[in-house]
Amino acid sequence: RQPGDAAGNPSGQPSGAAHPPATGPIQPAPLDEASLDLSFQLAEDLAKQEKWADAYKQYHTIIEMKQGTKVEASYLGAARCLYKQSEFVRCIQLGTSFITQFPKSLKLAEILMFLGLCYQGMDRPDKALPFYDKALMMAGPLLVPKIKELQAACEGAIHA
């Protein structure tokens, strides 16, 4: 006979005491910051090699963790990957999710720019222009010329 309680539980603890009842979807095991940094670096390297689908998977893994210093940058990387694969609707969904979760992010201008690019990619310059206008108001000096260029192309397409 095995040691333990009548139910065969070797610890002698009542069944379930070690495991609280599940209250929702199973979350992935948390990674430490070093693991997240490594995943982010792998995603960045894959993106540099233009392996957009593989890079997206790495970025998305970090996004799903919802922790660490790389989450916002991972949203931006994932948006770029989806845009590069012409996955415009998914990119818009991702960008919208980012705006909801990080309304004061310093990366907001870049996300807004990607939303504009997606609408432009879908031949909707009328929907792209407001995103460029908003991005321009929030952009840092390095991003402003790129957004102005996109804005001008959009205005040209609308008035053509």
JSON list of C-alpha atoms in Angstrom, two decimals:
[
{"chain": "A", "resi": 1, "resn": "ARG", "atom": "CA", "xyz": [0.00, 0.00, 0.00]},
{"chain": "A", "resi": 2, "resn": "GLN", "atom": "CA", "xyz": [1.24, 3.50, -0.93]},
{"chain": "A", "resi": 3, "resn": "PRO", "atom": "CA", "xyz": [1.66, 6.18, 1.75]},
{"chain": "A", "resi": 4, "resn": "GLY", "atom": "CA", "xyz": [-0.84, 9.01, 1.61]},
{"chain": "A", "resi": 5, "resn": "ASP", "atom": "CA", "xyz": [-4.51, 9.61, 2.19]},
{"chain": "A", "resi": 6, "resn": "ALA", "atom": "CA", "xyz": [-7.43, 7.32, 1.39]},
{"chain": "A", "resi": 7, "resn": "ALA", "atom": "CA", "xyz": [-7.69, 8.79, -2.12]},
{"chain": "A", "resi": 8, "resn": "GLY", "atom": "CA", "xyz": [-4.12, 7.75, -2.84]},
{"chain": "A", "resi": 9, "resn": "ASN", "atom": "CA", "xyz": [-2.86, 11.35, -2.73]},
{"chain": "A", "resi": 10, "resn": "PRO", "atom": "CA", "xyz": [0.79, 10.92, -1.62]},
{"chain": "A", "resi": 11, "resn": "SER", "atom": "CA", "xyz": [1.10, 14.36, -0.03]},
{"chain": "A", "resi": 12, "resn": "GLY", "atom": "CA", "xyz": [-1.66, 13.80, 2.46]},
{"chain": "A", "resi": 13, "resn": "GLN", "atom": "CA", "xyz": [-3.14, 17.12, 1.30]},
{"chain": "A", "resi": 14, "resn": "PRO", "atom": "CA", "xyz": [-6.77, 17.15, 0.16]},
{"chain": "A", "resi": 15, "resn": "SER", "atom": "CA", "xyz": [-7.08, 16.74, -3.59]},
{"chain": "A", "resi": 16, "resn": "GLY", "atom": "CA", "xyz": [-6.94, 20.07, -5.37]},
{"chain": "A", "resi": 17, "resn": "ALA", "atom": "CA", "xyz": [-5.20, 21.93, -2.54]},
{"chain": "A", "resi": 18, "resn": "ALA", "atom": "CA", "xyz": [-2.00, 22.25, -4.58]},
{"chain": "A", "resi": 19, "resn": "HIS", "atom": "CA", "xyz": [-3.88, 23.35, -7.70]},
{"chain": "A", "resi": 20, "resn": "PRO", "atom": "CA", "xyz": [-6.48, 26.11, -7.40]},
{"chain": "A", "resi": 21, "resn": "PRO", "atom": "CA", "xyz": [-9.38, 25.70, -9.81]},
{"chain": "A", "resi": 22, "resn": "ALA", "atom": "CA", "xyz": [-8.79, 27.14, -13.29]},
{"chain": "A", "resi": 23, "resn": "THR", "atom": "CA", "xyz": [-10.50, 30.49, -13.74]},
{"chain": "A", "resi": 24, "resn": "GLY", "atom": "CA", "xyz": [-9.93, 31.15, -17.41]},
{"chain": "A", "resi": 25, "resn": "PRO", "atom": "CA", "xyz": [-7.87, 30.24, -20.43]},
{"chain": "A", "resi": 26, "resn": "ILE", "atom": "CA", "xyz": [-4.52, 28.69, -19.71]},
{"chain": "A", "resi": 27, "resn": "GLN", "atom": "CA", "xyz": [-1.82, 31.34, -19.92]},
{"chain": "A", "resi": 28, "resn": "PRO", "atom": "CA", "xyz": [1.61, 30.47, -21.29]},
{"chain": "A", "resi": 29, "resn": "ALA", "atom": "CA", "xyz": [4.25, 30.07, -18.61]},
{"chain": "A", "resi": 30, "resn": "PRO", "atom": "CA", "xyz": [5.85, 33.46, -17.98]},
{"chain": "A", "resi": 31, "resn": "LEU", "atom": "CA", "xyz": [9.26, 33.96, -19.51]},
{"chain": "A", "resi": 32, "resn": "ASP", "atom": "CA", "xyz": [11.93, 35.94, -17.79]},
{"chain": "A", "resi": 33, "resn": "GLU", "atom": "CA", "xyz": [13.08, 39.21, -19.30]},
{"chain": "A", "resi": 34, "resn": "ALA", "atom": "CA", "xyz": [16.23, 37.59, -20.76]},
{"chain": "A", "resi": 35, "resn": "SER", "atom": "CA", "xyz": [14.12, 35.01, -22.64]},
{"chain": "A", "resi": 36, "resn": "LEU", "atom": "CA", "xyz": [11.83, 37.74, -23.94]},
{"chain": "A", "resi": 37, "resn": "ASP", "atom": "CA", "xyz": [14.85, 39.77, -25.07]},
{"chain": "A", "resi": 38, "resn": "LEU", "atom": "CA", "xyz": [16.20, 36.71, -26.86]},
{"chain": "A", "resi": 39, "resn": "SER", "atom": "CA", "xyz": [12.84, 36.08, -28.58]},
{"chain": "A", "resi": 40, "resn": "PHE", "atom": "CA", "xyz": [12.67, 39.74, -29.58]},
{"chain": "A", "resi": 41, "resn": "GLN", "atom": "CA", "xyz": [16.21, 39.67, -31.00]},
{"chain": "A", "resi": 42, "resn": "LEU", "atom": "CA", "xyz": [15.36, 36.53, -32.99]},
{"chain": "A", "resi": 43, "resn": "ALA", "atom": "CA", "xyz": [12.25, 38.27, -34.37]},
{"chain": "A", "resi": 44, "resn": "GLU", "atom": "CA", "xyz": [14.30, 41.34, -35.34]},
{"chain": "A", "resi": 45, "resn": "ASP", "atom": "CA", "xyz": [16.92, 39.16, -37.07]},
{"chain": "A", "resi": 46, "resn": "LEU", "atom": "CA", "xyz": [14.22, 37.28, -39.01]},
{"chain": "A", "resi": 47, "resn": "ALA", "atom": "CA", "xyz": [12.66, 40.59, -40.05]},
{"chain": "A", "resi": 48, "resn": "LYS", "atom": "CA", "xyz": [16.04, 41.86, -41.28]},
{"chain": "A", "resi": 49, "resn": "GLN", "atom": "CA", "xyz": [16.21, 38.72, -43.43]},
{"chain": "A", "resi": 50, "resn": "GLU", "atom": "CA", "xyz": [12.68, 39.51, -44.67]},
{"chain": "A", "resi": 51, "resn": "LYS", "atom": "CA", "xyz": [11.36, 36.24, -43.23]},
{"chain": "A", "resi": 52, "resn": "TRP", "atom": "CA", "xyz": [8.14, 38.02, -42.37]},
{"chain": "A", "resi": 53, "resn": "ALA", "atom": "CA", "xyz": [5.98, 35.03, -41.37]},
{"chain": "A", "resi": 54, "resn": "ASP", "atom": "CA", "xyz": [8.63, 33.61, -39.02]},
{"chain": "A", "resi": 55, "resn": "ALA", "atom": "CA", "xyz": [9.38, 37.03, -37.55]},
{"chain": "A", "resi": 56, "resn": "TYR", "atom": "CA", "xyz": [5.66, 37.62, -36.99]},
{"chain": "A", "resi": 57, "resn": "LYS", "atom": "CA", "xyz": [5.40, 34.37, -35.00]},
{"chain": "A", "resi": 58, "resn": "GLN", "atom": "CA", "xyz": [8.24, 35.46, -32.72]},
{"chain": "A", "resi": 59, "resn": "TYR", "atom": "CA", "xyz": [6.78, 38.93, -32.19]},
{"chain": "A", "resi": 60, "resn": "HIS", "atom": "CA", "xyz": [3.36, 37.44, -31.55]},
{"chain": "A", "resi": 61, "resn": "THR", "atom": "CA", "xyz": [4.77, 35.11, -28.87]},
{"chain": "A", "resi": 62, "resn": "ILE", "atom": "CA", "xyz": [6.02, 38.18, -26.96]},
{"chain": "A", "resi": 63, "resn": "ILE", "atom": "CA", "xyz": [2.71, 40.01, -27.46]},
{"chain": "A", "resi": 64, "resn": "GLU", "atom": "CA", "xyz": [0.82, 37.04, -26.01]},
{"chain": "A", "resi": 65, "resn": "MET", "atom": "CA", "xyz": [2.99, 37.13, -22.88]},
{"chain": "A", "resi": 66, "resn": "LYS", "atom": "CA", "xyz": [1.67, 40.64, -22.14]},
{"chain": "A", "resi": 67, "resn": "GLN", "atom": "CA", "xyz": [4.72, 41.40, -20.03]},
{"chain": "A", "resi": 68, "resn": "GLY", "atom": "CA", "xyz": [8.21, 42.78, -20.27]},
{"chain": "A", "resi": 69, "resn": "THR", "atom": "CA", "xyz": [9.76, 45.76, -21.95]},
{"chain": "A", "resi": 70, "resn": "LYS", "atom": "CA", "xyz": [9.43, 44.45, -25.52]},
{"chain": "A", "resi": 71, "resn": "VAL", "atom": "CA", "xyz": [5.64, 44.18, -25.85]},
{"chain": "A", "resi": 72, "resn": "GLU", "atom": "CA", "xyz": [5.08, 47.55, -27.55]},
{"chain": "A", "resi": 73, "resn": "ALA", "atom": "CA", "xyz": [8.07, 47.08, -29.88]},
{"chain": "A", "resi": 74, "resn": "SER", "atom": "CA", "xyz": [6.76, 43.60, -30.69]},
{"chain": "A", "resi": 75, "resn": "TYR", "atom": "CA", "xyz": [3.40, 45.05, -31.75]},
{"chain": "A", "resi": 76, "resn": "LEU", "atom": "CA", "xyz": [5.25, 47.38, -34.09]},
{"chain": "A", "resi": 77, "resn": "GLY", "atom": "CA", "xyz": [7.38, 44.54, -35.49]},
{"chain": "A", "resi": 78, "resn": "ALA", "atom": "CA", "xyz": [4.32, 42.33, -35.92]},
{"chain": "A", "resi": 79, "resn": "ALA", "atom": "CA", "xyz": [2.46, 45.13, -37.71]},
{"chain": "A", "resi": 80, "resn": "ARG", "atom": "CA", "xyz": [5.39, 45.60, -40.09]},
{"chain": "A", "resi": 81, "resn": "CYS", "atom": "CA", "xyz": [5.47, 41.84, -40.80]},
{"chain": "A", "resi": 82, "resn": "LEU", "atom": "CA", "xyz": [1.74, 41.69, -41.52]},
{"chain": "A", "resi": 83, "resn": "TYR", "atom": "CA", "xyz": [1.97, 44.77, -43.76]},
{"chain": "A", "resi": 84, "resn": "LYS", "atom": "CA", "xyz": [4.92, 43.31, -45.68]},
{"chain": "A", "resi": 85, "resn": "GLN", "atom": "CA", "xyz": [2.86, 40.14, -46.31]},
{"chain": "A", "resi": 86, "resn": "SER", "atom": "CA", "xyz": [-0.11, 42.27, -47.51]},
{"chain": "A", "resi": 87, "resn": "GLU", "atom": "CA", "xyz": [-2.12, 41.01, -44.51]},
{"chain": "A", "resi": 88, "resn": "PHE", "atom": "CA", "xyz": [-3.79, 44.40, -44.29]},
{"chain": "A", "resi": 89, "resn": "VAL", "atom": "CA", "xyz": [-6.92, 43.41, -42.35]},
{"chain": "A", "resi": 90, "resn": "ARG", "atom": "CA", "xyz": [-4.93, 41.50, -39.73]},
{"chain": "A", "resi": 91, "resn": "CYS", "atom": "CA", "xyz": [-2.49, 44.40, -39.47]},
{"chain": "A", "resi": 92, "resn": "ILE", "atom": "CA", "xyz": [-5.37, 46.84, -38.90]},
{"chain": "A", "resi": 93, "resn": "GLN", "atom": "CA", "xyz": [-6.80, 44.53, -36.20]},
{"chain": "A", "resi": 94, "resn": "LEU", "atom": "CA", "xyz": [-3.40, 44.32, -34.50]},
{"chain": "A", "resi": 95, "resn": "GLY", "atom": "CA", "xyz": [-2.90, 48.09, -34.70]},
{"chain": "A", "resi": 96, "resn": "THR", "atom": "CA", "xyz": [-6.35, 48.75, -33.29]},
{"chain": "A", "resi": 97, "resn": "SER", "atom": "CA", "xyz": [-5.61, 46.39, -30.40]},
{"chain": "A", "resi": 98, "resn": "PHE", "atom": "CA", "xyz": [-2.35, 48.26, -29.76]},
{"chain": "A", "resi": 99, "resn": "ILE", "atom": "CA", "xyz": [-4.12, 51.65, -29.68]},
{"chain": "A", "resi": 100, "resn": "THR", "atom": "CA", "xyz": [-6.65, 50.28, -27.17]},
{"chain": "A", "resi": 101, "resn": "GLN", "atom": "CA", "xyz": [-3.97, 48.83, -24.88]},
{"chain": "A", "resi": 102, "resn": "PHE", "atom": "CA", "xyz": [-1.31, 51.55, -25.20]},
{"chain": "A", "resi": 103, "resn": "PRO", "atom": "CA", "xyz": [-3.12, 54.85, -25.94]},
{"chain": "A", "resi": 104, "resn": "LYS", "atom": "CA", "xyz": [-0.18, 56.93, -24.67]},
{"chain": "A", "resi": 105, "resn": "SER", "atom": "CA", "xyz": [2.64, 54.89, -26.22]},
{"chain": "A", "resi": 106, "resn": "LEU", "atom": "CA", "xyz": [5.59, 56.60, -27.85]},
{"chain": "A", "resi": 107, "resn": "LYS", "atom": "CA", "xyz": [5.20, 54.07, -30.68]},
{"chain": "A", "resi": 108, "resn": "LEU", "atom": "CA", "xyz": [1.66, 55.23, -31.45]},
{"chain": "A", "resi": 109, "resn": "ALA", "atom": "CA", "xyz": [2.70, 57.36, -34.44]},
{"chain": "A", "resi": 110, "resn": "GLU", "atom": "CA", "xyz": [4.37, 54.38, -36.10]},
{"chain": "A", "resi": 111, "resn": "ILE", "atom": "CA", "xyz": [1.34, 52.14, -35.49]},
{"chain": "A", "resi": 112, "resn": "LEU", "atom": "CA", "xyz": [-0.93, 54.84, -36.94]},
{"chain": "A", "resi": 113, "resn": "MET", "atom": "CA", "xyz": [1.38, 55.06, -39.95]},
{"chain": "A", "resi": 114, "resn": "PHE", "atom": "CA", "xyz": [1.02, 51.30, -40.50]},
{"chain": "A", "resi": 115, "resn": "LEU", "atom": "CA", "xyz": [-2.76, 51.60, -40.28]},
{"chain": "A", "resi": 116, "resn": "GLY", "atom": "CA", "xyz": [-2.60, 54.27, -42.97]},
{"chain": "A", "resi": 117, "resn": "LEU", "atom": "CA", "xyz": [-0.31, 52.12, -45.10]},
{"chain": "A", "resi": 118, "resn": "CYS", "atom": "CA", "xyz": [-2.75, 49.21, -44.81]},
{"chain": "A", "resi": 119, "resn": "TYR", "atom": "CA", "xyz": [-5.69, 51.31, -45.94]},
{"chain": "A", "resi": 120, "resn": "GLN", "atom": "CA", "xyz": [-3.57, 52.65, -48.78]},
{"chain": "A", "resi": 121, "resn": "GLY", "atom": "CA", "xyz": [-2.66, 49.06, -49.67]},
{"chain": "A", "resi": 122, "resn": "MET", "atom": "CA", "xyz": [-6.40, 48.31, -49.82]},
{"chain": "A", "resi": 123, "resn": "ASP", "atom": "CA", "xyz": [-6.88, 51.25, -52.24]},
{"chain": "A", "resi": 124, "resn": "ARG", "atom": "CA", "xyz": [-8.63, 53.32, -49.57]},
{"chain": "A", "resi": 125, "resn": "PRO", "atom": "CA", "xyz": [-6.59, 56.55, -49.46]},
{"chain": "A", "resi": 126, "resn": "ASP", "atom": "CA", "xyz": [-9.65, 58.31, -48.01]},
{"chain": "A", "resi": 127, "resn": "LYS", "atom": "CA", "xyz": [-9.40, 56.07, -44.92]},
{"chain": "A", "resi": 128, "resn": "ALA", "atom": "CA", "xyz": [-5.58, 56.21, -44.83]},
{"chain": "A", "resi": 129, "resn": "LEU", "atom": "CA", "xyz": [-5.30, 60.01, -44.72]},
{"chain": "A", "resi": 130, "resn": "PRO", "atom": "CA", "xyz": [-6.80, 60.52, -41.20]},
{"chain": "A", "resi": 131, "resn": "PHE", "atom": "CA", "xyz": [-4.29, 58.00, -39.81]},
{"chain": "A", "resi": 132, "resn": "TYR", "atom": "CA", "xyz": [-1.41, 59.86, -41.42]},
{"chain": "A", "resi": 133, "resn": "ASP", "atom": "CA", "xyz": [-2.75, 63.18, -40.12]},
{"chain": "A", "resi": 134, "resn": "LYS", "atom": "CA", "xyz": [-2.93, 61.82, -36.57]},
{"chain": "A", "resi": 135, "resn": "ALA", "atom": "CA", "xyz": [0.48, 60.10, -36.88]},
{"chain": "A", "resi": 136, "resn": "LEU", "atom": "CA", "xyz": [2.04, 63.37, -38.04]},
{"chain": "A", "resi": 137, "resn": "MET", "atom": "CA", "xyz": [0.84, 65.15, -34.90]},
{"chain": "A", "resi": 138, "resn": "MET", "atom": "CA", "xyz": [2.52, 62.53, -32.69]},
{"chain": "A", "resi": 139, "resn": "ALA", "atom": "CA", "xyz": [5.61, 61.65, -34.71]},
{"chain": "A", "resi": 140, "resn": "GLY", "atom": "CA", "xyz": [9.16, 62.38, -33.73]},
{"chain": "A", "resi": 141, "resn": "PRO", "atom": "CA", "xyz": [11.45, 64.27, -36.13]},
{"chain": "A", "resi": 142, "resn": "LEU", "atom": "CA", "xyz": [12.81, 61.13, -37.79]},
{"chain": "A", "resi": 143, "resn": "LEU", "atom": "CA", "xyz": [9.35, 59.87, -38.76]},
{"chain": "A", "resi": 144, "resn": "VAL", "atom": "CA", "xyz": [7.82, 63.16, -39.94]},
{"chain": "A", "resi": 145, "resn": "PRO", "atom": "CA", "xyz": [9.36, 63.20, -43.48]},
{"chain": "A", "resi": 146, "resn": "LYS", "atom": "CA", "xyz": [8.17, 59.63, -44.18]},
{"chain": "A", "resi": 147, "resn": "ILE", "atom": "CA", "xyz": [4.64, 60.38, -42.99]},
{"chain": "A", "resi": 148, "resn": "LYS", "atom": "CA", "xyz": [4.51, 63.62, -45.03]},
{"chain": "A", "resi": 149, "resn": "GLU", "atom": "CA", "xyz": [5.57, 61.66, -48.11]},
{"chain": "A", "resi": 150, "resn": "LEU", "atom": "CA", "xyz": [2.83, 59.06, -47.51]},
{"chain": "A", "resi": 151, "resn": "GLN", "atom": "CA", "xyz": [0.32, 61.82, -46.82]},
{"chain": "A", "resi": 152, "resn": "ALA", "atom": "CA", "xyz": [1.13, 63.57, -50.09]},
{"chain": "A", "resi": 153, "resn": "ALA", "atom": "CA", "xyz": [0.78, 60.32, -52.06]},
{"chain": "A", "resi": 154, "resn": "CYS", "atom": "CA", "xyz": [-2.56, 59.73, -50.40]},
{"chain": "A", "resi": 155, "resn": "GLU", "atom": "CA", "xyz": [-3.84, 63.21, -51.16]},
{"chain": "A", "resi": 156, "resn": "GLY", "atom": "CA", "xyz": [-2.68, 62.80, -54.75]},
{"chain": "A", "resi": 157, "resn": "ALA", "atom": "CA", "xyz": [-4.60, 59.51, -55.04]},
{"chain": "A", "resi": 158, "resn": "ILE", "atom": "CA", "xyz": [-7.76, 61.08, -53.60]},
{"chain": "A", "resi": 159, "resn": "HIS", "atom": "CA", "xyz": [-7.65, 64.07, -55.96]},
{"chain": "A", "resi": 160, "resn": "ALA", "atom": "CA", "xyz": [-6.58, 62.09, -59.05]}
]
